[in-house]
Coordinates of C-alpha atoms and ligand atoms in Angstrom, one line a residue:
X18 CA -45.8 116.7 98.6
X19 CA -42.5 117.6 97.8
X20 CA -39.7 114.7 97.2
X21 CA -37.0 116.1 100.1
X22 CA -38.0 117.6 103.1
X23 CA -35.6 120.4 102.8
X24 CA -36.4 120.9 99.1
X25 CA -39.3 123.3 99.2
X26 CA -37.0 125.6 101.9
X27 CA -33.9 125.4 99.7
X28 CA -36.3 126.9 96.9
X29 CA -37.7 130.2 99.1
X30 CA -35.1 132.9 99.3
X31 CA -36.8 135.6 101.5
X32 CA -39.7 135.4 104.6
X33 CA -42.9 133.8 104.0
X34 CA -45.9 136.4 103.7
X35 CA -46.9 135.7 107.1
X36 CA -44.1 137.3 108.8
X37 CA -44.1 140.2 109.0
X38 CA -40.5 142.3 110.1
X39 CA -41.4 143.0 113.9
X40 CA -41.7 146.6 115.2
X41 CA -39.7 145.1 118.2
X42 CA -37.2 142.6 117.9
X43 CA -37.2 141.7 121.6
X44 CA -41.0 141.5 122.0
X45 CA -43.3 138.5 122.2
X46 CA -45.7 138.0 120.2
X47 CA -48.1 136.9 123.2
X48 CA -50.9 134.8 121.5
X49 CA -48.5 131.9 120.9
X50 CA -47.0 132.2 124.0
X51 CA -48.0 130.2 127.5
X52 CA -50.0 132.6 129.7
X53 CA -46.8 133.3 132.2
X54 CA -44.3 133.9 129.9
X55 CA -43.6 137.2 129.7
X56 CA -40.7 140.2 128.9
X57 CA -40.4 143.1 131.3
X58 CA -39.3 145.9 129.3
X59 CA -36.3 146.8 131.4
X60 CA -34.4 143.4 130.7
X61 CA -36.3 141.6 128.0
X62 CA -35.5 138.8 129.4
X63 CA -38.0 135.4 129.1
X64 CA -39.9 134.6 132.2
X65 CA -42.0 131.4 132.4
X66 CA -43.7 130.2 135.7
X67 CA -41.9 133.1 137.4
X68 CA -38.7 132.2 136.6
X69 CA -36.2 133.8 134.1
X70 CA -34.5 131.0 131.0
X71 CA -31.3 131.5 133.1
X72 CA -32.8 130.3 136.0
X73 CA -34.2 127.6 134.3
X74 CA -31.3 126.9 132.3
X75 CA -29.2 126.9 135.5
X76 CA -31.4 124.3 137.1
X77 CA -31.3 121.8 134.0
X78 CA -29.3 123.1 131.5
X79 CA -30.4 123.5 127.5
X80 CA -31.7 122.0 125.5
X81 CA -35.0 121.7 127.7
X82 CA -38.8 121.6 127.3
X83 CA -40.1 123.7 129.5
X84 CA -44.3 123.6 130.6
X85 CA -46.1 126.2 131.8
X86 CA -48.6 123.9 134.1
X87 CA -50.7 126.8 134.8
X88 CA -51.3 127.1 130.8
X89 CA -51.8 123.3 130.5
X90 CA -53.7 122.7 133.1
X91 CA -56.2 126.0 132.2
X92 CA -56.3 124.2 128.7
X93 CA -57.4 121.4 129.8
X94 CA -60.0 122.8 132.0
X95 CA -60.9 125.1 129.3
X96 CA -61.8 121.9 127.1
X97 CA -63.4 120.2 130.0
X98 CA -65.7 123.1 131.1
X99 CA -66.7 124.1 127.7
X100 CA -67.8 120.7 126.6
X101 CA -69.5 119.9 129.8
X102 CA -71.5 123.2 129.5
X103 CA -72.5 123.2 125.9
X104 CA -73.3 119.7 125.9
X105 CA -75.4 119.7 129.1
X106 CA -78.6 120.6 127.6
X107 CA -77.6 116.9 125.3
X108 CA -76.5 114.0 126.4
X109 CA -73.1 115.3 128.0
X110 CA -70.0 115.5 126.5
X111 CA -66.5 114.2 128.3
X112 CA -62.6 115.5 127.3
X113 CA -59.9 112.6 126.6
X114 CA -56.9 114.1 126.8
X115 CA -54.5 112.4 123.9
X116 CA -51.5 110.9 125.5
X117 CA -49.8 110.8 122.4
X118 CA -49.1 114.7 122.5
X119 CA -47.2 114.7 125.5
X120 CA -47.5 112.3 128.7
X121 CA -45.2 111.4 131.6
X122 CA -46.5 110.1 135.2
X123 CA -46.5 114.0 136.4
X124 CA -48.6 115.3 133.7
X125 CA -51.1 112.2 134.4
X126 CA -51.1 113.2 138.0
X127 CA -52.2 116.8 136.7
X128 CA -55.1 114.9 134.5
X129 CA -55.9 112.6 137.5
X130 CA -56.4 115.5 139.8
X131 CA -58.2 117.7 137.6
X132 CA -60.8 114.8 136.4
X133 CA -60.1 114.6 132.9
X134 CA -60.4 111.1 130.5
X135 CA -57.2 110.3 128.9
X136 CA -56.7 108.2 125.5
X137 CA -54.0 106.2 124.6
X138 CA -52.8 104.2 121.9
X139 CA -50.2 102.1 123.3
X140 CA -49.1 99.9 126.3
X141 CA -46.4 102.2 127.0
X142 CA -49.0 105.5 127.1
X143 CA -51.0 102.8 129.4
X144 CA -48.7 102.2 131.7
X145 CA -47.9 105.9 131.8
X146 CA -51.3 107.0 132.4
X147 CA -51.9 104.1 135.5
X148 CA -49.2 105.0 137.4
X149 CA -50.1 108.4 137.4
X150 CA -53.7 107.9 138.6
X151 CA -56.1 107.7 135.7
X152 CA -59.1 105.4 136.7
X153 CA -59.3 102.9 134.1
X154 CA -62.9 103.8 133.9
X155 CA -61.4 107.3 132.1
X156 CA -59.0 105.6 129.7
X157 CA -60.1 104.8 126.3
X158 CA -57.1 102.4 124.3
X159 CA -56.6 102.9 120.9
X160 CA -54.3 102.0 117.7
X161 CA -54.2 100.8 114.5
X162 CA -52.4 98.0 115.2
X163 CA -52.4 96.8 118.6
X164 CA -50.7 93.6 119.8
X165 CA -51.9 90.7 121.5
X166 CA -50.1 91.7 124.5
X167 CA -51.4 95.0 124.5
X168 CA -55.2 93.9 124.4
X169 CA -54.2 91.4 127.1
X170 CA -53.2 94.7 129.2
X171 CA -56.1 96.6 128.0
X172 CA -58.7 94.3 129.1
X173 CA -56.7 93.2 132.3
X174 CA -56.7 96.7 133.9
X175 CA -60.2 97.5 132.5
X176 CA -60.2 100.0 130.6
X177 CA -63.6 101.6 129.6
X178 CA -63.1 101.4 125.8
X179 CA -61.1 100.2 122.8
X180 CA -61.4 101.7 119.6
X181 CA -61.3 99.0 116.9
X182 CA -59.8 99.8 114.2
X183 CA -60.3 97.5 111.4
X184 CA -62.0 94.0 110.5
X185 CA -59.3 91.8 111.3
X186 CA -59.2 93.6 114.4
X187 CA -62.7 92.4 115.8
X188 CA -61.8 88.6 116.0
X189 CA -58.7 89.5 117.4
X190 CA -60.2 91.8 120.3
X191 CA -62.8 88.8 120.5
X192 CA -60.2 85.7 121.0
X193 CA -58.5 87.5 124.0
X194 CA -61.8 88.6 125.2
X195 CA -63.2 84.9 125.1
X196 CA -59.5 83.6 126.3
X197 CA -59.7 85.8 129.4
X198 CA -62.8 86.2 129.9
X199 CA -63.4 89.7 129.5
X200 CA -66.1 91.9 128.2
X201 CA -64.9 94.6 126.8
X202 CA -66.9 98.0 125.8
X203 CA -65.3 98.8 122.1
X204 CA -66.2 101.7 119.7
X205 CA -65.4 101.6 115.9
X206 CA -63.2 104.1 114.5
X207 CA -64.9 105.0 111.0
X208 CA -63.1 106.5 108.1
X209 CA -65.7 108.7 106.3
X210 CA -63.9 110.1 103.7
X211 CA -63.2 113.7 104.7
X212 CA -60.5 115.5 103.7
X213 CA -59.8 118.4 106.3
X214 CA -56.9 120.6 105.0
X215 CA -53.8 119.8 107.0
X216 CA -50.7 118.2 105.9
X217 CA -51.4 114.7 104.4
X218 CA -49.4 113.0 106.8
X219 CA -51.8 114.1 109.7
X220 CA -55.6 114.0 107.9
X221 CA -57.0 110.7 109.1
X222 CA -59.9 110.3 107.4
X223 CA -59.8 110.3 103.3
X224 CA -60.2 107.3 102.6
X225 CA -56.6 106.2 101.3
X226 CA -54.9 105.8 104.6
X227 CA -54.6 103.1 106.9
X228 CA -57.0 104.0 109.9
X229 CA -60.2 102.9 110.6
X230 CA -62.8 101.2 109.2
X231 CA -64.1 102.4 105.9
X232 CA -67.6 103.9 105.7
X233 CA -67.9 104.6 101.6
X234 CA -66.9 100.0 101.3
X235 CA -69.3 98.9 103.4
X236 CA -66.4 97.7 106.3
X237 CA -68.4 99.9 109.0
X238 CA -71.7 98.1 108.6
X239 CA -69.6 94.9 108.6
X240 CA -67.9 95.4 111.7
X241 CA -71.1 96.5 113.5
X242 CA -72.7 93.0 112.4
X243 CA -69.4 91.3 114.2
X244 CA -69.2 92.9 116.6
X245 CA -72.4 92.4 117.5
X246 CA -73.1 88.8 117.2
X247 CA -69.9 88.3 119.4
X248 CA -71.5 87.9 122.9
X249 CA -68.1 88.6 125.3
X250 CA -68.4 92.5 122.6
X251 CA -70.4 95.5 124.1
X252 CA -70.7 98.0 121.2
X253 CA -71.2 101.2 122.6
X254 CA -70.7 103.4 119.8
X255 CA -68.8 105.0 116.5
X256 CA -65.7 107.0 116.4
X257 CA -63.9 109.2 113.8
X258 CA -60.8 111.1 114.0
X259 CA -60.2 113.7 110.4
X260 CA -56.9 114.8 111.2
X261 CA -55.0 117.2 113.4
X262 CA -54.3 120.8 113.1
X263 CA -57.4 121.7 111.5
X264 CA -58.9 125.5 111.4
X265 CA -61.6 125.1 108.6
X266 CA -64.7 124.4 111.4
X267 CA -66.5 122.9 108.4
X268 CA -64.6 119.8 108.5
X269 CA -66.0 119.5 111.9
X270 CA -69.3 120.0 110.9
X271 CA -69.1 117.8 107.9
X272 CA -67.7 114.6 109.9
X273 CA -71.1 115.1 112.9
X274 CA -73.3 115.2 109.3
X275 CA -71.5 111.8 108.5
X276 CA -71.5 109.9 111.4
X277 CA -75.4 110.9 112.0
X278 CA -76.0 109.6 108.2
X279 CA -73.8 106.3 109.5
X280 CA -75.5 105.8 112.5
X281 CA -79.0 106.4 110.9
X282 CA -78.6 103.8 108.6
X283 CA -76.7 101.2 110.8
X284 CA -79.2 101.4 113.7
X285 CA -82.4 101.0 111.4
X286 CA -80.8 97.9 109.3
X287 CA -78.9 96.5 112.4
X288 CA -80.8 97.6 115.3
X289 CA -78.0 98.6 117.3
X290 CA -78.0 101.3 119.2
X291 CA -75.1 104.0 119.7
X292 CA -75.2 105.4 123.1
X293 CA -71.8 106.9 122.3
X294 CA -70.0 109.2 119.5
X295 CA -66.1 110.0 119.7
X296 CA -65.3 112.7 117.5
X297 CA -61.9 112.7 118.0
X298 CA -59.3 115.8 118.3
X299 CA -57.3 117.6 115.7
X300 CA -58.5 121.3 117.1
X301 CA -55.5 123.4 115.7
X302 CA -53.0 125.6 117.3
X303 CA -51.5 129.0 116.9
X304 CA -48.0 128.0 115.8
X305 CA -47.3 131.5 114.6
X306 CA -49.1 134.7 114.2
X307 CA -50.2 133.0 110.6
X308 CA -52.5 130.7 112.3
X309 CA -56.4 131.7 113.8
X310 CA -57.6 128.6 116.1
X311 CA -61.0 128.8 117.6
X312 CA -61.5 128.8 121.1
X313 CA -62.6 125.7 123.1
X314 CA -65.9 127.3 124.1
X315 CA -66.6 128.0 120.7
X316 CA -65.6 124.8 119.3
X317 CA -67.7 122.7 122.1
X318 CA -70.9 125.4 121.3
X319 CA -70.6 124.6 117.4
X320 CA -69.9 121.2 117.8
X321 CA -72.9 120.8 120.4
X322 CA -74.9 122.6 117.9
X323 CA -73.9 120.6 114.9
X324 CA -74.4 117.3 117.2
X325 CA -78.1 118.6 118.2
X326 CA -79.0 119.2 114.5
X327 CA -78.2 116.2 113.0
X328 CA -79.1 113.1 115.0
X329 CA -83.0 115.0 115.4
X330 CA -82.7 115.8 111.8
X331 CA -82.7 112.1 111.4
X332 CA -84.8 111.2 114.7
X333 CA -82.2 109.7 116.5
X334 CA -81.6 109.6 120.1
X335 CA -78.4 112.3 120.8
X336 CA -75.3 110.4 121.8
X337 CA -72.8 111.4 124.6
X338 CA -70.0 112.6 122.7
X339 CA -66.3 112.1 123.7
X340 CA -63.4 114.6 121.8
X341 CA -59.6 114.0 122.1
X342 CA -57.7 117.1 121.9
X343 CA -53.7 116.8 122.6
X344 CA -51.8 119.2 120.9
X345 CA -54.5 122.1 121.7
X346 CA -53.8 121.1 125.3
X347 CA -50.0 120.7 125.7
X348 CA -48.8 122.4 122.4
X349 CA -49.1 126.2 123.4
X350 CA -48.4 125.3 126.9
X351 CA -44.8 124.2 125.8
X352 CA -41.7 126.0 124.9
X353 CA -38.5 125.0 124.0
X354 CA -35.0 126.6 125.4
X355 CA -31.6 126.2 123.2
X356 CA -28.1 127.4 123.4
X357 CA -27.1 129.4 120.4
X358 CA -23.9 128.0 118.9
X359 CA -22.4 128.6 115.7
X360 CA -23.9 131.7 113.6
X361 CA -23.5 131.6 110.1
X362 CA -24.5 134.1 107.2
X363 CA -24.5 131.9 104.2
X364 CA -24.6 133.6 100.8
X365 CA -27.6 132.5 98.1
X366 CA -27.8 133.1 94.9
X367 CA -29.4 136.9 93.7
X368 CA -27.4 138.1 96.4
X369 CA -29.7 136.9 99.6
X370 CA -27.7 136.3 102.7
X371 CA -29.7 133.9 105.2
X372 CA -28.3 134.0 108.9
X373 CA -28.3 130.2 109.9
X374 CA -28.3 130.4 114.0
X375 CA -27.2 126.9 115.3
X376 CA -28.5 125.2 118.0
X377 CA -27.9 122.7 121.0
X378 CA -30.8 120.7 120.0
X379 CA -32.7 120.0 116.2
X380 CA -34.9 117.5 114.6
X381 CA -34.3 115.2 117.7
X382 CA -36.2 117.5 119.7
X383 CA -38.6 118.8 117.4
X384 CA -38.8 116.8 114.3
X385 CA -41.9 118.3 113.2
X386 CA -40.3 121.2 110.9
X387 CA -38.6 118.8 108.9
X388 CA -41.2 116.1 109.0
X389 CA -44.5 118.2 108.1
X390 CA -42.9 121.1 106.9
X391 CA -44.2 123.2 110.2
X392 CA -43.6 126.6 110.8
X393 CA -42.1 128.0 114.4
X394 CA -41.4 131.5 115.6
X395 CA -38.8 131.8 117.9
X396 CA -37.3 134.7 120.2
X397 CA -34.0 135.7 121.8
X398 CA -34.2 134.8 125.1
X399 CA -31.8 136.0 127.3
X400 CA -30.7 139.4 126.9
X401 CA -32.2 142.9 125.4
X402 CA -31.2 143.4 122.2
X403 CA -31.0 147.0 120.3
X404 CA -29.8 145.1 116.9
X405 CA -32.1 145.8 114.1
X406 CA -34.2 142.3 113.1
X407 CA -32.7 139.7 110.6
X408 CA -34.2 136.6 109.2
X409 CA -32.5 134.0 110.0
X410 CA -32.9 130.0 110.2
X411 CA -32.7 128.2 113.4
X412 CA -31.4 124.9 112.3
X413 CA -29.9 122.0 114.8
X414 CA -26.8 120.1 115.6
X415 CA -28.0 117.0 113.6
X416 CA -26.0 115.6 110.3
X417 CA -28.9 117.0 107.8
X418 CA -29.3 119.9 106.2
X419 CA -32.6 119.4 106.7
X420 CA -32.7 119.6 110.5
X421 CA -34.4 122.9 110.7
X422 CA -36.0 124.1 114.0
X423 CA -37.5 127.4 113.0
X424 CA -37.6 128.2 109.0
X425 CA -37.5 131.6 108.9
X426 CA -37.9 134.0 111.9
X427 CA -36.9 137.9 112.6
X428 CA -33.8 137.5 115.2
X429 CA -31.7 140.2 116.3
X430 CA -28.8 140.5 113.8
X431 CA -26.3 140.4 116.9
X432 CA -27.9 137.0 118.0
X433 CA -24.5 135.4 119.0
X434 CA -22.9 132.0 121.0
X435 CA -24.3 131.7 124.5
X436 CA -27.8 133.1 124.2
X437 CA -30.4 131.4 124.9
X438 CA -33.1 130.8 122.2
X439 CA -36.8 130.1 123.2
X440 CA -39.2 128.4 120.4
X441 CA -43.1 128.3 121.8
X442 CA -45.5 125.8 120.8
X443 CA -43.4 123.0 121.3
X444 CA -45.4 121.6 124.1
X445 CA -47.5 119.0 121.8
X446 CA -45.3 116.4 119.6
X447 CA -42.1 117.4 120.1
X448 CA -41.2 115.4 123.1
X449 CA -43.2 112.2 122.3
X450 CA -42.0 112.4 119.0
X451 CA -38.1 112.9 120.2
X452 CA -35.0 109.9 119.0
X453 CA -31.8 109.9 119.7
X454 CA -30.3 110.7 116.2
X455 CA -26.7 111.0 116.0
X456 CA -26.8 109.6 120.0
X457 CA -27.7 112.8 121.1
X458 CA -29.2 112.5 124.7
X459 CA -33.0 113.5 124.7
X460 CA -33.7 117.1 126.9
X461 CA -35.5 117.0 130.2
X462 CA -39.2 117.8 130.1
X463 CA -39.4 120.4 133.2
X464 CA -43.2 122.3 134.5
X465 CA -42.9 125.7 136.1
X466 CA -45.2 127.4 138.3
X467 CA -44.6 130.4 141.2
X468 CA -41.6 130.7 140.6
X469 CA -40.7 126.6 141.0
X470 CA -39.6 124.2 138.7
X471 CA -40.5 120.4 138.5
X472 CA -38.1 117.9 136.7
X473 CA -41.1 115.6 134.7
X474 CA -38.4 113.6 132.9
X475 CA -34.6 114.5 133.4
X476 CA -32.3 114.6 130.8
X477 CA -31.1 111.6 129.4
X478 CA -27.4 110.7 130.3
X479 CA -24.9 108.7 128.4
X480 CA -25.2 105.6 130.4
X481 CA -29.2 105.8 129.4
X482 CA -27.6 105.8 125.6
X483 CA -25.6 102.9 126.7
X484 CA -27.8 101.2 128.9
X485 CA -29.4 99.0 125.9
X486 CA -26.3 98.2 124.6
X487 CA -25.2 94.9 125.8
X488 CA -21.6 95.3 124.3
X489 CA -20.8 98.7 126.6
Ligands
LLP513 N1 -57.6 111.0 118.8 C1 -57.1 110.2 117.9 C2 -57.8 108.9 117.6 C3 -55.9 110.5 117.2 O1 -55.4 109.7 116.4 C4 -55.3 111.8 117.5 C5 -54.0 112.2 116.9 C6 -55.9 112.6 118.5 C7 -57.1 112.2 119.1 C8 -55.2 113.9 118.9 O2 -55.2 114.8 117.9 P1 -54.7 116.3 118.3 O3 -55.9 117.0 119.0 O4 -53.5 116.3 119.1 O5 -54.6 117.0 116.9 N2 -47.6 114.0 115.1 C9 -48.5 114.9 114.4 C10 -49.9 114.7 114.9 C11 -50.4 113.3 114.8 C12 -51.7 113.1 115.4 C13 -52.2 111.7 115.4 N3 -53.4 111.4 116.1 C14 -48.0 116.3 114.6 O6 -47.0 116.5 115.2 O7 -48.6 117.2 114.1

């Protein structure tokens, strides 16, 4: 880890070895963008759900997350389908969408409609979720440190599972179940000590971190035995979640081999039986050309496979299996649009001259580059360009130096005021991650499809900003 977020970038003079200087400045590079979003040659202008980023800016302005609800909604299907078919031949297999990525009532609507499960891990992403539609029979709650009054809400609407997620957790799940008189279905969220390579602030699953219940110090097999002497508790499974933008499909493999060696040795001592197993999300994206992700219909057959292999390697019934995949849903289905402002060749030392392109957004919006260090592409939006390709930084509005959108990224070397800026694979984390640092109103979050465009959220306005404030 480095000690400043901004101190590894300061360090790096010229592009990464990734990016490569593009043929065409004003092309797309089309595997990281949603399927509609396209440039006719003539204009090179971005289209997205058949409407051009002036339309769209027009209609809500910039800065503005725009969804392609085509592209999410074929992501999601994608998921759904592939898992239901490779796991058919099983036990089944059912998608949770994870609310956490991105949720508002529309996009629950979209889940509601097209039959999907949805997770959450608060009261507010439950609240969300009902009033869009979801069955509480398709909602699975969980958290790592849920209150009271969220369990209260959990149990009162039903939902069909809560992940526990440590010791002290059980009696608490158990008092509210036995003061309301609820019987709630819970799983255990297991850490089992895997350490898929992402950044450390999203792998879930080594053991020093702060979810789950630990496999290696005996705090799985504990909880089981709670959990089930408590009668008001129905255990209907294990869980494990090893992180988020993961590639290396070995990880994967390794946590099924785990949770089979768990579950062999729990049900024999304990003589419980799992009828469930949550493997959780973490299926990585294509944030740039540097990244390779696997295809849902790969990743269900593998994961069907590995699923297969291991519990009748060990003679154990096969579970149905539940995965959680956010970003892989919303992320790529997401872009960003900006307004360039200020454009500013600063001089470095060995004679290096890095183009910083401001923008009318930054790490309120996307908070991810400076947070984990991500990488972004970005393209000029809104006009044809026949300026040769420059690296430049896309950097923000925001009082840090390091509130940095896009790193490095070829832009055209006339990229001036007024054009608009598009940054893909912004759909997952950026919103539900967004603040108002520096009270800067948070964008809209708008879908576009034939042509029409749907305000999800609006912008936030200044009497939003104010509205908490019981001085204004
Ligand atoms: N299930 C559980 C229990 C989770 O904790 C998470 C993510 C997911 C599913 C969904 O993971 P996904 O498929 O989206 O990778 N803010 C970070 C990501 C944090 C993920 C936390 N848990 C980022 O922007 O990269």
């Amino acid at each position: 880890m480095y000690s400043h977020e901004a101190g590894f970038l300061h360090a790096q003079g010229r592009a990464p070895a990734w990016l490569e200087v593009p043929q065409d400045v004003n092309a797309l590079l089309q595997p990281i963008w949603p399927g509609s979003a396209h440039k006719p040659p003539a204009d090179s202008i971005l289209r997205v759900g058949g409407l051009t980023v002036q339309e769209i800016a027009a209609q809500v302005g910039t800065p503005a997350y725009v969804l392609d609800e085509a592209d999410f909604r074929g992501r999601a299907k994608a998921f759904a389908d592939a898992f239901a078919e490779a796991f058919s031949p099983l036990e089944g297999a059912h998608v949770h969408y994870a609310a956490k990525a991105l949720i508002t009532v529309g996009i629950a609507r979209w889940l509601a409609e097209d039959g999907l499960s949805v997770d959450v891990c608060s009261g507010g992403e439950l609240e969300v979720v009902m009033r869009g539609g979801i069955p509480p029979q398709r909602i699975t709650f969980h958290g790592s440190n849920k209150s009271d009054a969220e369990l209260i809400q959990a149990m009162e609407v039903g939902v069909d599972l809560i992940a526990i997620d440590s010791l002290a957790e059980i009696a608490r799940v158990a008092q509210v179940a036995d003061e309301g008189d609820f019987r709630p279905n819970v799983m255990l969220r297991c850490s089992i000590g895997i350490e898929a390579h992402t950044h450390e602030f999203i792998a879930t699953s080594h053991e020093d971190q702060k979810f789950g219940l630990s496999a290696a110090d005996g705090s799985v097999e504990e909880g089981v035995r709670r959990v089930s002497s408590h009668p008001r508790l129905n255990l209907r499974g294990l869980h494990t979640h090893i992180g988020s933008q993961i590639f290396d499909a070995r990880a994967f493999r390794q946590a099924v081999q785990r949770m089979a060696d768990l579950t062999v040795s729990l049900e024999r001592e304990h003589r419980v039986c799992f009828p469930e197993l949550g493997l959780g999300g973490g299926f990585g994206v294509a944030y740039t050309t540097g990244h390779d992700p696997l295809e849902p219909a790969e990743i269900a057959a593998r994961m069907a496979e590995h699923v297969e292999h291991e519990f009748k390697a060990e003679r154990l019934a096969v579970p149905h299996v539940t995965v959680e995949p956010g970003r892989a849903i919303a992320g790529p289905a997401g872009i960003t649009l900006y307004t360039v402002g200020t454009v500013k060749p600063v001089s470095l030392d060995g004679g290096f001259t890095r183009l910083y392109v401001s923008v009318d957004g930054g790490m309120s919006d996307n908070i991810r580059t400076a947070l984990y260090g991500a990488d972004y592409s970005a393209t000029l939006a809104s006009r044809r360009s026949s300026a040769p390709p420059r690296l430049a930084r896309v950097v923000g509005k925001h009082c840090e130096s390091g509130d940095i959108v896009v790193k490095d990224e070829y832009l055209p070397a006339d990229i001036a005021a007024g054009d608009i800026l598009a940054v893909p694979v912004t759909g997952a984390y950026c919103h539900s991650m967004s603040s108002n640092y520096n009270s800067v109103p948070r964008p809209p979050v708008v879908s576009v499809q034939d042509g029409l465009l749907t305000v999800l959220l609006r912008r936030e306005t200044m009497t939003d900003l104010l509205a908490r404030d019981l001085y204004a």
